[in-house]
PDB file of C-alpha atoms in Angstrom:
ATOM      1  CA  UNK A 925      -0.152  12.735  -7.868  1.00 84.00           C
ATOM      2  CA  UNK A 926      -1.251  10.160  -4.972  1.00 89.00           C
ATOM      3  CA  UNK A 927      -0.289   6.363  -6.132  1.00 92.00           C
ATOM      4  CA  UNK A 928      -3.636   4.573  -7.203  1.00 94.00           C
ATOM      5  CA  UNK A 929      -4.241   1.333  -4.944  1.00 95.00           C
ATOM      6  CA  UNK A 930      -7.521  -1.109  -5.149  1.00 96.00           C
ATOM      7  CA  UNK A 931      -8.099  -2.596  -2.734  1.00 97.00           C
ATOM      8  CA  UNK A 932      -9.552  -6.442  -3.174  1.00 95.00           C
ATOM      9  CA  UNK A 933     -11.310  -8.221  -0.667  1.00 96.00           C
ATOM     10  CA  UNK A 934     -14.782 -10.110   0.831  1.00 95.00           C
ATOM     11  CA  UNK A 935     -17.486  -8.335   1.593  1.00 95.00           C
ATOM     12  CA  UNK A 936     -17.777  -9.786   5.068  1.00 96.00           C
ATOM     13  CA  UNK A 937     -14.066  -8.082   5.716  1.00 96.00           C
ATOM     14  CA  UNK A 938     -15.635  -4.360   4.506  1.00 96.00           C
ATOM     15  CA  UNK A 939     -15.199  -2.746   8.184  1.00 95.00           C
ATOM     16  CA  UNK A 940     -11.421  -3.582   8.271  1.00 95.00           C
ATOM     17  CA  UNK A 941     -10.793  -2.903   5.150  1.00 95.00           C
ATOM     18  CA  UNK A 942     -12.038   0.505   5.550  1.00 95.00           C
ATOM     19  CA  UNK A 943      -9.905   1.078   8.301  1.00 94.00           C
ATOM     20  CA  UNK A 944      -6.828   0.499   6.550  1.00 95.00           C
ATOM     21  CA  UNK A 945      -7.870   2.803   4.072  1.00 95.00           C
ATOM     22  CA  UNK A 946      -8.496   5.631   5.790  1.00 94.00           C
ATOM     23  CA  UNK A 947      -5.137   4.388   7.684  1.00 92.00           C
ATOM     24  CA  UNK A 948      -3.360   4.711   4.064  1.00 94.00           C
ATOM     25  CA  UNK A 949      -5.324   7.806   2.540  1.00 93.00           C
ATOM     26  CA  UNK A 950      -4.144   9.644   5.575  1.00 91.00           C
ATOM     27  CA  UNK A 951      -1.569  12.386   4.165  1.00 87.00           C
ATOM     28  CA  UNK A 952      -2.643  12.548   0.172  1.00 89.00           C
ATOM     29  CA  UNK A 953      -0.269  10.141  -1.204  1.00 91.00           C
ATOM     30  CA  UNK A 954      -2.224   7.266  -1.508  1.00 93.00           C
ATOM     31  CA  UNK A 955      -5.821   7.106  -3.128  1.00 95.00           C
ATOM     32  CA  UNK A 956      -7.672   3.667  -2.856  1.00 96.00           C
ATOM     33  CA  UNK A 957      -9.755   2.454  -4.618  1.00 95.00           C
ATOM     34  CA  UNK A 958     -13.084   1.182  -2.475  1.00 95.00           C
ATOM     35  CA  UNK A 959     -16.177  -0.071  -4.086  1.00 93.00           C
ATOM     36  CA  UNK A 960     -18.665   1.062  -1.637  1.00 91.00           C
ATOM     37  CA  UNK A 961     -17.136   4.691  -2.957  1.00 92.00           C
ATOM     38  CA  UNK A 962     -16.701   3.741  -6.597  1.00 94.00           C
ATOM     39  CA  UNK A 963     -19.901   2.083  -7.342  1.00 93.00           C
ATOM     40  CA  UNK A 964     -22.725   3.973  -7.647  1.00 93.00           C
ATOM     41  CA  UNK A 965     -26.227   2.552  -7.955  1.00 94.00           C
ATOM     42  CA  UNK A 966     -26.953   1.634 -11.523  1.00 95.00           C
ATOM     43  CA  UNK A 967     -23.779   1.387 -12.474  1.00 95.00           C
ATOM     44  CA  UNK A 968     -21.978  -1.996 -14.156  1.00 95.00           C
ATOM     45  CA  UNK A 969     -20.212  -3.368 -11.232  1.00 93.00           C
ATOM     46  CA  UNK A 970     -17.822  -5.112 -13.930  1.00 93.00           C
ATOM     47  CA  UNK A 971     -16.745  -2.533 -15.973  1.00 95.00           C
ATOM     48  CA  UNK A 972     -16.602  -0.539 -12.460  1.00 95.00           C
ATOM     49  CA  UNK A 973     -14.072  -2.879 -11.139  1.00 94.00           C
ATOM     50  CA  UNK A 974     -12.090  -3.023 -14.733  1.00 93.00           C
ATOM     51  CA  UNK A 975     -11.530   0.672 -14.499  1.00 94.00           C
ATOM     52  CA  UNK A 976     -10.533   0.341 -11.275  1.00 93.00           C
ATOM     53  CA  UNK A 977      -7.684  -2.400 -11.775  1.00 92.00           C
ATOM     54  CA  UNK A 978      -6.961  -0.803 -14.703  1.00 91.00           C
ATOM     55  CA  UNK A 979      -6.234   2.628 -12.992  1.00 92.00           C
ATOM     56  CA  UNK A 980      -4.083   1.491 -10.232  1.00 92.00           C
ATOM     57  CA  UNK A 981      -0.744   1.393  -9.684  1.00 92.00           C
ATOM     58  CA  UNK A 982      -1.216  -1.711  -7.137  1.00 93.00           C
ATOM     59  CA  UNK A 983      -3.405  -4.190  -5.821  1.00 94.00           C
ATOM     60  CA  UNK A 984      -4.028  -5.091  -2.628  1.00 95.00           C
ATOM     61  CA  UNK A 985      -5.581  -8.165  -1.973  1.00 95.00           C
ATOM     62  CA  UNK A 986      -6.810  -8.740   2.060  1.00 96.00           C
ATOM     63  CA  UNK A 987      -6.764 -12.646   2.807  1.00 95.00           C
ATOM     64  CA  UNK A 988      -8.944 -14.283   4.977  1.00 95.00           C
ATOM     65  CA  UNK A 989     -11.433 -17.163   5.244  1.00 96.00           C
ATOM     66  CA  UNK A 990     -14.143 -15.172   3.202  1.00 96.00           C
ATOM     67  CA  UNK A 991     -12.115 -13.706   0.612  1.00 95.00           C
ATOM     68  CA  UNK A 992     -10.505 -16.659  -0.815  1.00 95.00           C
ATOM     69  CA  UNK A 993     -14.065 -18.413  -0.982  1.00 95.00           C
ATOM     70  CA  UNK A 994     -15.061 -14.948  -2.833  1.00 95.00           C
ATOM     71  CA  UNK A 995     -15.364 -15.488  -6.757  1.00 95.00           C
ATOM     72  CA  UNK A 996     -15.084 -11.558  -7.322  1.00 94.00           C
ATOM     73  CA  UNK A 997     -11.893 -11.763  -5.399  1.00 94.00           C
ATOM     74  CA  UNK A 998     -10.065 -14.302  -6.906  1.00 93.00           C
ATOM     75  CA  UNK A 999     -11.157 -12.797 -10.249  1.00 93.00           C
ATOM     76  CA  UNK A1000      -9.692  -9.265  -9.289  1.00 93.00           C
ATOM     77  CA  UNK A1001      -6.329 -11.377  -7.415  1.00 91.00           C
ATOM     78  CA  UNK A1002      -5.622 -13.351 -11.152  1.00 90.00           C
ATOM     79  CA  UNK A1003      -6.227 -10.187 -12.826  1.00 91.00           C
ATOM     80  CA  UNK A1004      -3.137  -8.553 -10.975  1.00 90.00           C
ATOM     81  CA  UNK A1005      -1.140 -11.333 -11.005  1.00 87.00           C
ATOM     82  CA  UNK A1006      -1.607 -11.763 -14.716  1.00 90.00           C
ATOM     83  CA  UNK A1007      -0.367  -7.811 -15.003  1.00 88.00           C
ATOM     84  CA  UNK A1008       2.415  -8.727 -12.724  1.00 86.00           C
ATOM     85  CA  UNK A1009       3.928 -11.705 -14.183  1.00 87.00           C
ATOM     86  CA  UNK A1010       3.835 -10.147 -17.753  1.00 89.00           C
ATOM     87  CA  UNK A1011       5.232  -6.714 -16.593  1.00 87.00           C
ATOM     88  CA  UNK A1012       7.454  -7.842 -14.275  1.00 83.00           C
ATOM     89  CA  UNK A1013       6.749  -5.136 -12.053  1.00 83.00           C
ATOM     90  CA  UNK A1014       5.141  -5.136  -8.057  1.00 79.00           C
ATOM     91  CA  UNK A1015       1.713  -5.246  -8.718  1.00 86.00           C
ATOM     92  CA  UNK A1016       0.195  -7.054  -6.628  1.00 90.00           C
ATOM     93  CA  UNK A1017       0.336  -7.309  -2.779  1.00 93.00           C
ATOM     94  CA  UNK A1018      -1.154  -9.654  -0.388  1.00 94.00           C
ATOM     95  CA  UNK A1019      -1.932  -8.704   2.818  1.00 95.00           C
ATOM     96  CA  UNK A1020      -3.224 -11.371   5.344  1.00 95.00           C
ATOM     97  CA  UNK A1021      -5.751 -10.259   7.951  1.00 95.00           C
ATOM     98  CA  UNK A1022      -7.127 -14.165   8.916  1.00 93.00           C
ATOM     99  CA  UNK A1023      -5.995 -17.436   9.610  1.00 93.00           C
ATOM    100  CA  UNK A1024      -6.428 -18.894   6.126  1.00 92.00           C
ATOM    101  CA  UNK A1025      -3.466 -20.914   3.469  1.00 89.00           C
ATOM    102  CA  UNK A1026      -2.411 -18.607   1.040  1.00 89.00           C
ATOM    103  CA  UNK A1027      -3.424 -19.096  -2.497  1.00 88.00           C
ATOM    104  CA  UNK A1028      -0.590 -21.421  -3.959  1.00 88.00           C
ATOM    105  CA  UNK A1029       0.120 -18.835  -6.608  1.00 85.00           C
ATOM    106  CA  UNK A1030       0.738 -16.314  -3.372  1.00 86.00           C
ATOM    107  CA  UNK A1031       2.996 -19.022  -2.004  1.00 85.00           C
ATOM    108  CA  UNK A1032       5.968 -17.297  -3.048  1.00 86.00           C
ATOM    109  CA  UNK A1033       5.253 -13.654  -1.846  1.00 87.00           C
ATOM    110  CA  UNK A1034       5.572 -11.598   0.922  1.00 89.00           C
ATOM    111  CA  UNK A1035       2.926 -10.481   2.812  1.00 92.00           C
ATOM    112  CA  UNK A1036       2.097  -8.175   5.366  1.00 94.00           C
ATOM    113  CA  UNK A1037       0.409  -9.658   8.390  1.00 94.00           C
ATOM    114  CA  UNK A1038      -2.841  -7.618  10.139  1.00 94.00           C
ATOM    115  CA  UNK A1039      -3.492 -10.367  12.545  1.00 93.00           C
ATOM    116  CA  UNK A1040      -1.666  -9.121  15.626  1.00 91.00           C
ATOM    117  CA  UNK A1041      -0.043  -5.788  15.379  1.00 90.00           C
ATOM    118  CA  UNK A1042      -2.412  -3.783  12.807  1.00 90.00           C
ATOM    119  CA  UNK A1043      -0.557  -0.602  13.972  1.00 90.00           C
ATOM    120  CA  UNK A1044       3.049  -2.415  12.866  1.00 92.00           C
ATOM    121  CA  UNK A1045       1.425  -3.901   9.730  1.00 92.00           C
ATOM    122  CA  UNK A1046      -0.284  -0.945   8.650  1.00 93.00           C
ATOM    123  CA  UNK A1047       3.038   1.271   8.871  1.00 92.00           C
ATOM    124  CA  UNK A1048       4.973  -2.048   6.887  1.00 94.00           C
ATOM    125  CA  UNK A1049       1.875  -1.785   4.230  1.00 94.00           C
ATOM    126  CA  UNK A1050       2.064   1.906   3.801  1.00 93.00           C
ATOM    127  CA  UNK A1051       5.658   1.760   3.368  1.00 92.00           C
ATOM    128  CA  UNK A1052       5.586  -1.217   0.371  1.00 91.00           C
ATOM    129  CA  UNK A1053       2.910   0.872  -1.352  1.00 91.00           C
ATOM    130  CA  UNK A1054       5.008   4.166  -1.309  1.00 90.00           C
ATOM    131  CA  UNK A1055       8.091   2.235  -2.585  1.00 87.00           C
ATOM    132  CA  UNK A1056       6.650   0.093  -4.639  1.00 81.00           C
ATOM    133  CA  UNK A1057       5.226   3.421  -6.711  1.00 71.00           C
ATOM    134  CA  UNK A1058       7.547   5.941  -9.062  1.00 65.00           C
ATOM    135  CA  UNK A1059      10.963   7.369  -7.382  1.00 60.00           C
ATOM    136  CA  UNK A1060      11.285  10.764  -7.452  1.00 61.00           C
ATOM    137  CA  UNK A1061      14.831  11.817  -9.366  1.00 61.00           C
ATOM    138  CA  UNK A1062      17.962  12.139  -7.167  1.00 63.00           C
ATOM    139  CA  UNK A1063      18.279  15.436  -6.338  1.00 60.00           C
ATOM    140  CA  UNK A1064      21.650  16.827  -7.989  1.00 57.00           C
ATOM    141  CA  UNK A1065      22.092  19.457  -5.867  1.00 53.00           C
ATOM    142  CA  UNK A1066      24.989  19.967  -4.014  1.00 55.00           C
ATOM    143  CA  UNK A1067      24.180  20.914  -0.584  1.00 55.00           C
ATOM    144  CA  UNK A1068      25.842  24.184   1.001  1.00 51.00           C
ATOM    145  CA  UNK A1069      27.449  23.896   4.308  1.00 50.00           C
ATOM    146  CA  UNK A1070      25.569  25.141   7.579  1.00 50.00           C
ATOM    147  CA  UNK A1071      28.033  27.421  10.034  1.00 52.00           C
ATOM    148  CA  UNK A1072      25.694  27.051  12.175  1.00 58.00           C
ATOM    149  CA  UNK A1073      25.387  23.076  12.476  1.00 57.00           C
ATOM    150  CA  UNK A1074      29.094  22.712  13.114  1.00 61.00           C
ATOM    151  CA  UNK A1075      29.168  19.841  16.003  1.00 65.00           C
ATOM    152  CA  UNK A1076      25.674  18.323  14.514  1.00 71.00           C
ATOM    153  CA  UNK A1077      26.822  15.667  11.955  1.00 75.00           C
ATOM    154  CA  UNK A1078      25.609  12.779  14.312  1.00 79.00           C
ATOM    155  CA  UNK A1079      22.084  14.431  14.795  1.00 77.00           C
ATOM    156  CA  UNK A1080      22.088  15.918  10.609  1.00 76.00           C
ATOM    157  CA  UNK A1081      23.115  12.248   9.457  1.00 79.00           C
ATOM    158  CA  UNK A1082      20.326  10.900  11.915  1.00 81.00           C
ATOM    159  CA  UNK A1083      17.838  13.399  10.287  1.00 78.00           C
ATOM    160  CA  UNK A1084      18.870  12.657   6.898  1.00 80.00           C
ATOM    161  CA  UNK A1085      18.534   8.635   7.375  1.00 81.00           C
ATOM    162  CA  UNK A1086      15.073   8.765   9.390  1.00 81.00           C
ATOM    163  CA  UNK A1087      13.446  11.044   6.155  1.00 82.00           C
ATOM    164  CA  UNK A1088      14.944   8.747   3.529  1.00 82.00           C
ATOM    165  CA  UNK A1089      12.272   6.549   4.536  1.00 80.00           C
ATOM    166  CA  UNK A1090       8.673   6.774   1.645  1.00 78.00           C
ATOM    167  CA  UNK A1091       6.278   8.408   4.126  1.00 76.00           C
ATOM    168  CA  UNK A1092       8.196   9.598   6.703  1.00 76.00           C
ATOM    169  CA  UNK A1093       7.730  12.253   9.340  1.00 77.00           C
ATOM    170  CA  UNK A1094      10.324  13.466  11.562  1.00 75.00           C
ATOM    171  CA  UNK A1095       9.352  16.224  14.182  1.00 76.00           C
ATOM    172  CA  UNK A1096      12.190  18.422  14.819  1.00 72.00           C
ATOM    173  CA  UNK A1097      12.517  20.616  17.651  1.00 71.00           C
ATOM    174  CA  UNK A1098      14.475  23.057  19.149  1.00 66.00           C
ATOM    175  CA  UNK A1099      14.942  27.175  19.208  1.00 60.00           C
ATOM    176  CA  UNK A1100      14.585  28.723  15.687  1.00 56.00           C
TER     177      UNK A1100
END
């Protein structure tokens, strides 16, 4: 099951905001939450955006000039940071994509920065979300021994370190 993420933020920032999540959706294990997708005419934008906090396993909240002058966003941003504080769990995370001062409340967090190197921050973003989320179980396994990758423990212990990482992808090559 894909970890649920809304994603907060000022209309006037739409464009990049759909880039990051089509940037995050890519590979099935995150769904976001979007309102252009989740609204539907005629529907109650309020209890839309209720079931939509309410549904997620994190909020992201996209800071810029706009946003924090954006009523709906600093409703959703106290919201998560109200579910946050009481739960004591990662809820919510900022993620600054202007020049703006962060919301004194946000003071104290770390953000990811989309200003400069959006390919850098979007691969630091993914990676909070994904271990931020539930843990799979250790495996308890024990792990037979390979004959045939006698010589490799440099190459198997870089293998094993680069997939620890949520999300990765490690292309291996070589004759079968």
């Amino acid at each position: 099951m894909p970890l649920r993420v809304f994603l907060s933020h000022a209309s006037a920032d739409k464009p990049l905001v759909e880039d990051v999540q089509r940037s995050l959706e890519d590979g099935g294990d995150i769904e976001c939450w979007l309102d252009k997708e989740r609204i539907a005419p005629g529907d109650d934008i309020l209890v839309q955006i209720e079931a939509g906090l309410a549904d997620c396993d994190l909020v992201i909240v996209f800071l810029s000039q706009a946003s924090l002058k954006s009523n709906w966003v600093r409703e959703e941003r106290g919201a998560a940071f109200w579910d946050q504080t009481n739960s004591g769990k990662t809820r919510l995370i900022p993620v600054l994509i202007g020049d703006c001062a962060l919301p004194p409340l946000l003071n104290t967090k770390k953000y990811i920065d989309l200003r400069n190197n959006q390919l850098e921050g979007l691969r630091e973003l993914k990676t909070a979300i994904l271990k931020a989320g539930p843990q799979p179980p250790k495996a308890s396994a024990r792990y037979a021994s390979l004959p045939n990758f006698i010589g490799r423990e440099k190459e198997l212990a870089e293998l094993k370190e680069r997939l620890s990482q949520p999300g990765a992808v490690v292309p291996v090559t070589g004759m079968a």
